[in-house]
Coordinates of C-alpha atoms in Angstrom, one line a residue:
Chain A
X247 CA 62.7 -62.2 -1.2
X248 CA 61.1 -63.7 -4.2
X249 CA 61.1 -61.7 -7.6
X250 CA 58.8 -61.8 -10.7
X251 CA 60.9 -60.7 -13.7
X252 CA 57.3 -60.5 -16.3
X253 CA 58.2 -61.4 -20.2
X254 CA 56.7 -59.5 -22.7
X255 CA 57.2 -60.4 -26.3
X256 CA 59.5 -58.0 -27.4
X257 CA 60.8 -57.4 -23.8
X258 CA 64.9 -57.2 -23.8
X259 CA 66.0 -56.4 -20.5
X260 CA 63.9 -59.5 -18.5
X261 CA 67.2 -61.4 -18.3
X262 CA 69.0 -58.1 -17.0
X263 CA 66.6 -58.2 -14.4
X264 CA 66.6 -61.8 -13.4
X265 CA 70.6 -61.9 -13.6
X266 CA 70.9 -58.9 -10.5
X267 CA 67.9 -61.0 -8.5
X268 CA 69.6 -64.4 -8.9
X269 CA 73.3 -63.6 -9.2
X270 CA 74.2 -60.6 -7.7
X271 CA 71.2 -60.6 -4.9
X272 CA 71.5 -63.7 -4.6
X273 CA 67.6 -63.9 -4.1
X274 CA 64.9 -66.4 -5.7
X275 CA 63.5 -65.4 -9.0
X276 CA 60.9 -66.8 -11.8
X277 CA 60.2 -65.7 -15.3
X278 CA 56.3 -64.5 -16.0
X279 CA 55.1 -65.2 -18.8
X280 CA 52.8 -62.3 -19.6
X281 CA 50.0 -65.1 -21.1
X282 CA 50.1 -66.8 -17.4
X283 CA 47.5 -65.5 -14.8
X284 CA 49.8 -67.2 -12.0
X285 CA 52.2 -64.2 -9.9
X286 CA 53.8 -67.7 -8.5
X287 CA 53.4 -65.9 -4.8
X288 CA 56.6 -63.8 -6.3
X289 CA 56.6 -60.4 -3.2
X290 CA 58.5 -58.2 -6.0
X291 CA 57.0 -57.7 -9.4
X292 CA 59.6 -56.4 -12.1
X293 CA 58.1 -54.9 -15.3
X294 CA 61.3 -55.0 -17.6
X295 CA 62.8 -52.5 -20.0
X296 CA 62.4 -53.3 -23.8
X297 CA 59.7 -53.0 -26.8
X298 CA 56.9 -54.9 -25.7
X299 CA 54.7 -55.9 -28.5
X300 CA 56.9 -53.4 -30.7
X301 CA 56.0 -50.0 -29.0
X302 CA 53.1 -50.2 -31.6
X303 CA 50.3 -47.5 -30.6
X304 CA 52.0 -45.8 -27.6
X305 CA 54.6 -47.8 -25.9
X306 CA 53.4 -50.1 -22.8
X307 CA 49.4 -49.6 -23.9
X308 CA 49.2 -53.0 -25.9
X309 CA 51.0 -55.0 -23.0
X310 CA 48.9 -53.6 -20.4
X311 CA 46.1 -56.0 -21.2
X312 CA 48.7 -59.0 -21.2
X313 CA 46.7 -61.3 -19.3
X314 CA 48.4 -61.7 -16.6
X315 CA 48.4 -57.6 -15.8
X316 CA 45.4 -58.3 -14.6
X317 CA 47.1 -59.9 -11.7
X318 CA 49.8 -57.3 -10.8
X319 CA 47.4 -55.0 -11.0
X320 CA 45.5 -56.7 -8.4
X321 CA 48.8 -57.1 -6.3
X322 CA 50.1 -53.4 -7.1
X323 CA 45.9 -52.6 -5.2
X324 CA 47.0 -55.0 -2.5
X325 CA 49.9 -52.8 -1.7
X326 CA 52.5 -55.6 -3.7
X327 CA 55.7 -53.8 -4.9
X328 CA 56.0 -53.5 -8.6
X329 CA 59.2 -51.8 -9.8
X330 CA 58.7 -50.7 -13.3
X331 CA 62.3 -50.3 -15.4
X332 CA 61.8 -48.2 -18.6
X333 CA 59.1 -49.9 -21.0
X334 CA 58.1 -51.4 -17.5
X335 CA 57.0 -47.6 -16.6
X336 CA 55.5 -47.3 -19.5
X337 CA 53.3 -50.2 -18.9
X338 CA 52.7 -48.3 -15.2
X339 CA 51.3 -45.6 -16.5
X340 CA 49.0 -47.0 -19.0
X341 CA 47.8 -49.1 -16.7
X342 CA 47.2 -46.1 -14.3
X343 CA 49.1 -47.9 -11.7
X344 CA 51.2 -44.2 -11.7
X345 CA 50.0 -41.2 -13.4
X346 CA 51.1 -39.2 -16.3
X347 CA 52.5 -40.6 -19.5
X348 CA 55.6 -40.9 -21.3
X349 CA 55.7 -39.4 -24.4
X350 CA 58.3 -38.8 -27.1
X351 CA 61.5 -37.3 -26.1
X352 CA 61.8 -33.5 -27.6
X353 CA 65.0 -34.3 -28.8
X354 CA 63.1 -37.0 -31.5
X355 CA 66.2 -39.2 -31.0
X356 CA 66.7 -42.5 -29.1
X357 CA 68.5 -41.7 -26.3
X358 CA 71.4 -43.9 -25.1
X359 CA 73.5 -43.0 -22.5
X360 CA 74.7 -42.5 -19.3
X361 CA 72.2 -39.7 -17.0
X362 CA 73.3 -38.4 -13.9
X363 CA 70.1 -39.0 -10.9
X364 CA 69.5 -37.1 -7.6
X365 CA 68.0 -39.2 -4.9
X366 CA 65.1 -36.5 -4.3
X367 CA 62.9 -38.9 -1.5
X368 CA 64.9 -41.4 0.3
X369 CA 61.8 -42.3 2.1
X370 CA 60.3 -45.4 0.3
X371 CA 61.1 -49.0 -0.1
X372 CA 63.5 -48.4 -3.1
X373 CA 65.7 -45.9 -1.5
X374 CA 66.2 -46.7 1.9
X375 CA 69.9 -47.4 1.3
X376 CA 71.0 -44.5 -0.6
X377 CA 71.3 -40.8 0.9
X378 CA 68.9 -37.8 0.4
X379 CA 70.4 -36.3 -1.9
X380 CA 73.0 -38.9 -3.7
X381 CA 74.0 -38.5 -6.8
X382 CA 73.8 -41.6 -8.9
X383 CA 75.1 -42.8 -12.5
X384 CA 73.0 -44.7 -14.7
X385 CA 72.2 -45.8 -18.3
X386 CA 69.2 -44.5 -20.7
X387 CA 68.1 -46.1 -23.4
X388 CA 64.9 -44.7 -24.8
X389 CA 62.5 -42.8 -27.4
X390 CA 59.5 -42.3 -25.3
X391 CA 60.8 -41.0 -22.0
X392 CA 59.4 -37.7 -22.1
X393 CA 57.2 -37.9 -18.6
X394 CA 54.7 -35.9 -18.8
X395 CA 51.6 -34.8 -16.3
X396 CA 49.4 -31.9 -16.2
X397 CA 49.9 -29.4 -13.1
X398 CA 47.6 -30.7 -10.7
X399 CA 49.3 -34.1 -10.6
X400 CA 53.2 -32.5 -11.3
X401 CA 52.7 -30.2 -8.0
X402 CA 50.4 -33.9 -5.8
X403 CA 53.7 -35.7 -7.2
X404 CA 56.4 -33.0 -5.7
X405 CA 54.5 -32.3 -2.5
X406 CA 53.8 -35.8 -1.6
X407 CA 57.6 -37.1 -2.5
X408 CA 56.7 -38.7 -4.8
X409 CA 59.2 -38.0 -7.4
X410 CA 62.0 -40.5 -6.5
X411 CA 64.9 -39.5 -8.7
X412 CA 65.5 -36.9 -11.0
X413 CA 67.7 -36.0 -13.9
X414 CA 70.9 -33.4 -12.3
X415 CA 73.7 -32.3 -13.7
X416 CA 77.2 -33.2 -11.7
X417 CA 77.0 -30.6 -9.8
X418 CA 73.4 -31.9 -8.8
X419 CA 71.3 -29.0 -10.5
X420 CA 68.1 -30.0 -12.7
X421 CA 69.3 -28.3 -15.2
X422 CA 67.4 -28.6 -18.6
X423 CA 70.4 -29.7 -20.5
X424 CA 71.1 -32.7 -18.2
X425 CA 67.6 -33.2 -18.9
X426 CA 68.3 -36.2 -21.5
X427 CA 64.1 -36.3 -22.7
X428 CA 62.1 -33.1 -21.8
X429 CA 60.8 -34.9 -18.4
X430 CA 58.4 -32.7 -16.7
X431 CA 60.4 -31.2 -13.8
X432 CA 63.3 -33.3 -14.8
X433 CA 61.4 -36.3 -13.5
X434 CA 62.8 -39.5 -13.8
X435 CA 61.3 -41.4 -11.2
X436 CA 57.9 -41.9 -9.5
X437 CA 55.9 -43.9 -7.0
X438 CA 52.3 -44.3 -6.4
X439 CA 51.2 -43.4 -2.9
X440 CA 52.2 -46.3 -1.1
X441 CA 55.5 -45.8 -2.3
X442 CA 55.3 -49.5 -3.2
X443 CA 55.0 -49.2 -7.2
X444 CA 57.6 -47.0 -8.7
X445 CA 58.2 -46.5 -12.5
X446 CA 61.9 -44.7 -13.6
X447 CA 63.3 -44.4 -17.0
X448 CA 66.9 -45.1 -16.0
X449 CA 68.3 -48.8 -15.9
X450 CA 69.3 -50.0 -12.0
X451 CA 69.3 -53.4 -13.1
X452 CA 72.2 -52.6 -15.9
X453 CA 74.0 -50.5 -13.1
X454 CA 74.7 -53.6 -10.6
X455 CA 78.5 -54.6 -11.4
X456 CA 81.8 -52.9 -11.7
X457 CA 82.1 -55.2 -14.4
X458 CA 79.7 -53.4 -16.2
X459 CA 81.3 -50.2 -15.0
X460 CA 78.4 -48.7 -12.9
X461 CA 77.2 -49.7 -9.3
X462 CA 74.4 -47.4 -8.3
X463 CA 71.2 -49.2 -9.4
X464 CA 72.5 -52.1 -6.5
X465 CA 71.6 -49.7 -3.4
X466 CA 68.1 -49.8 -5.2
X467 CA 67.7 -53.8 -4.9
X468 CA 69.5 -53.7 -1.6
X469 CA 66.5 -50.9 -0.3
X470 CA 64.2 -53.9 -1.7
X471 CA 65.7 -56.6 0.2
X472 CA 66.6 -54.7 3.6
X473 CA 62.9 -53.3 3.5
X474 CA 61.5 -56.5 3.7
X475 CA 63.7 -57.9 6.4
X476 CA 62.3 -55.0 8.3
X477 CA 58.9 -55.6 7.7
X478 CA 58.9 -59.5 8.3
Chain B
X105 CA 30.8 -49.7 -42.2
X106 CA 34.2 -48.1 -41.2
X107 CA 35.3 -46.0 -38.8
X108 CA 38.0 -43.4 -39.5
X109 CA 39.7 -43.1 -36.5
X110 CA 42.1 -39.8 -35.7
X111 CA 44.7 -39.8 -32.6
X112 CA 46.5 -36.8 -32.1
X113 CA 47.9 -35.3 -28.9
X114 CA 46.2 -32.5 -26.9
X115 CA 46.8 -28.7 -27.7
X116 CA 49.0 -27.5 -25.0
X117 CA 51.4 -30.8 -25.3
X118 CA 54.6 -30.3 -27.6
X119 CA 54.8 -32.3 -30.5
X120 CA 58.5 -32.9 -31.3
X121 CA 57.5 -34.8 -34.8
X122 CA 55.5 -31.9 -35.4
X123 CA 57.7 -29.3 -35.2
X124 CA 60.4 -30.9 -36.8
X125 CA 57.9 -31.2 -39.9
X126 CA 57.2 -27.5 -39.7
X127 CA 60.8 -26.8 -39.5
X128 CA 61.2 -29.1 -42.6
X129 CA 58.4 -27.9 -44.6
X130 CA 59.9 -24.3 -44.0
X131 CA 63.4 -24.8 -45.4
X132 CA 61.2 -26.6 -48.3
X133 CA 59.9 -23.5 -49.3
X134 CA 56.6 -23.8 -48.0
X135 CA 55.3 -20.9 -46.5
X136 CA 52.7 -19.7 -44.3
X137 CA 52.3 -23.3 -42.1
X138 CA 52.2 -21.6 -38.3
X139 CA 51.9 -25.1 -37.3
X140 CA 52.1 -28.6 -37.8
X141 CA 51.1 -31.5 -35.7
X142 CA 51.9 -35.4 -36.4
X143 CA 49.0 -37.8 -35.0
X144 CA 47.8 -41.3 -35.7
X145 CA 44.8 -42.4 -38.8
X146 CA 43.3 -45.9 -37.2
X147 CA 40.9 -47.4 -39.8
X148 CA 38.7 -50.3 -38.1
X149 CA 36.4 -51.8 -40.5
X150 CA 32.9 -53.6 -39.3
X151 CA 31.4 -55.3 -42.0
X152 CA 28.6 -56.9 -40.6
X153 CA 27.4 -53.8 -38.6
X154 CA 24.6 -51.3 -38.4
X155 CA 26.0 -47.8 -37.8
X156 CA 25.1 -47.2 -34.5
X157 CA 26.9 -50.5 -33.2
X158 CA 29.6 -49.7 -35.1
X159 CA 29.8 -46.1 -33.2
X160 CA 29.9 -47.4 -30.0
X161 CA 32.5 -49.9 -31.2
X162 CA 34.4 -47.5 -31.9
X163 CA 34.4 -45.3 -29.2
X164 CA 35.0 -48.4 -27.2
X165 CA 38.3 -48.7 -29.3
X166 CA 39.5 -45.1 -28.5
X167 CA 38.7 -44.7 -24.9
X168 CA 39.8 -48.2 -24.3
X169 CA 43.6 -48.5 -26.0
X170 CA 43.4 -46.5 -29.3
X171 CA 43.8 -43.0 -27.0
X172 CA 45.3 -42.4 -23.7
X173 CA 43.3 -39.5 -22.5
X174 CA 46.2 -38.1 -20.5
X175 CA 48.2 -36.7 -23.7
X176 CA 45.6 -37.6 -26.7
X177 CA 42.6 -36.3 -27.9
X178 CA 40.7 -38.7 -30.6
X179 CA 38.0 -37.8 -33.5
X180 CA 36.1 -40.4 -35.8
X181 CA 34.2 -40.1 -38.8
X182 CA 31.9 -43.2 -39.9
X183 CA 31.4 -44.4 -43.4
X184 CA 30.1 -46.7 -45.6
X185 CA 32.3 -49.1 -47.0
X186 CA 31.7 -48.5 -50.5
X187 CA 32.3 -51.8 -52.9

């Protein structure tokens, strides 16, 4: 399986990203540069975490015209998989590649830590190897993960399974203080309709190695990879 | 001509800057302010305009990037550049 791992300027957690592909995947991966108009026939498209062009305006709304967003946006139509990681939802949403928006968190505070997930929809090519209903550790590290959606698009995005993963407590409730942003419905994770573009606030690719002291974001990868095995 | 360009997020939507200004302008001693709500002055200047182009520049701008009609609402006000 080939990834894409997109650079914005002001993108931070591209080499995070390409580091899990190459080295703990062990799968092919290329840098793309957001100027390029080239997807280099890449059948994963990672929009990484970080500050493109400095958050300025909303974050993700000046780097969704980066040139070559025209192209993933073209592959995300074509039913391409784009996994977008934190600023890389961001971008999603701006683009209207998912819907809502992420706004600041209610706490006004950068939040960095260590969330708790519930595996809500098991169903889709990111999720394949985890269980309905897993409980997974991961890393935050945002201002502006607040998702928000009106209620027409909250209740098409709950009753379609579309909400991936969502923000628990360790016994597994949504509570709303494990709720590390005011998320909508604890949201944390969503996909389009295809299931093949999905946006989350919470780090997989920083959650790959014990060495890093936190293994759940692999299964997501490995969902990836087995999915396309399938398919082929 | 420039535009005066206003971002703010839709009623209905909390506004955690916001309220953290109310809660400040409170303890200031600043009474009676049921609300406050923190948005975003753009100024775009056209200099070589007419009005009217400038207008739909404008609006360009805001439905384009300057807004993202799912949270924000926008508001402009043209004027003339005054030397």
């Amino acid at each position: 399986m080939k990834y894409g791992v997109v650079v914005f300027p002001g993108a931070n957690c591209d080499h995070d990203a390409y580091h899990v592909a190459k080295h703990v995947l062990g799968e092919s991966v290329v840098y793309l540069w957001h100027k390029d108009h080239d997807l280099q026939e890449v059948d994963v498209v990672i929009l990484p975490g970080g500050f493109s062009y400095g958050d300025y305006l909303r974050s993700g709304a000046i780097a969704r015209f980066s040139p070559i967003m025209n192209e993933v946006i073209d592959f995300a139509n074509n039913g391409g998989y784009v996994l977008g990681i934190c600023n890389g939802f961001q971008v999603l949403t701006e683009a209207d590649l998912l819907p809502g928006a992420l706004i600041p968190n209610t706490s006004t505070k950068f939040e960095c830590k260590t969330v708790t997930l519930r595996v809500e929809n098991r169903e889709t090519p990111y999720s394949g190897e985890y269980e309905q209903g897993d409980l997974l550790r991961m890393p935050i590290a945002h201002g502006e993960g607040r998702y928000y959606a009106n209620q027409e698009t909250l209740d098409l995005l709950e009753n379609d399974g579309r909400v991936i993963f969502r923000y628990v407590d360790a016994e597994g409730k949504p509570t709303m203080e494990a709720n590390p942003n005011g998320s909508l419905n604890n949201v944390a994770g969503i996909c389009n309709e295809d299931r093949k573009v999905l946006g989350m606030m919470p780090h997989p690719e920083r959650a790959c190695e014990s060495v890093v002291g936190m293994t759940d974001g692999l299964a997501l990868f490995k969902s990836l990879v087995n999915q396309q095995v399938a398919t082929v | 001509m420039k535009a005066l360009v206003t971002v703010h997020y839709k009623q209905g939507i909390l506004d955690p800057q916001g309220k953290a200004v109310q809660n400040a302008l409170k303890s200031l001693g600043v009474d009676g302010v049921s609300e406050a709500r923190v948005g975003r002055h753009i100024v775009l200047q056209f200099p070589e305009m007419s009005k009217s182009d400038a207008e739909a520049q404008t609006k360009k701008a805001c439905e384009k990037i300057l807004a993202n009609p799912v949270i924000e609402d926008y508001e402009y006000e043209m004027v003339e550049n005054t030397a």
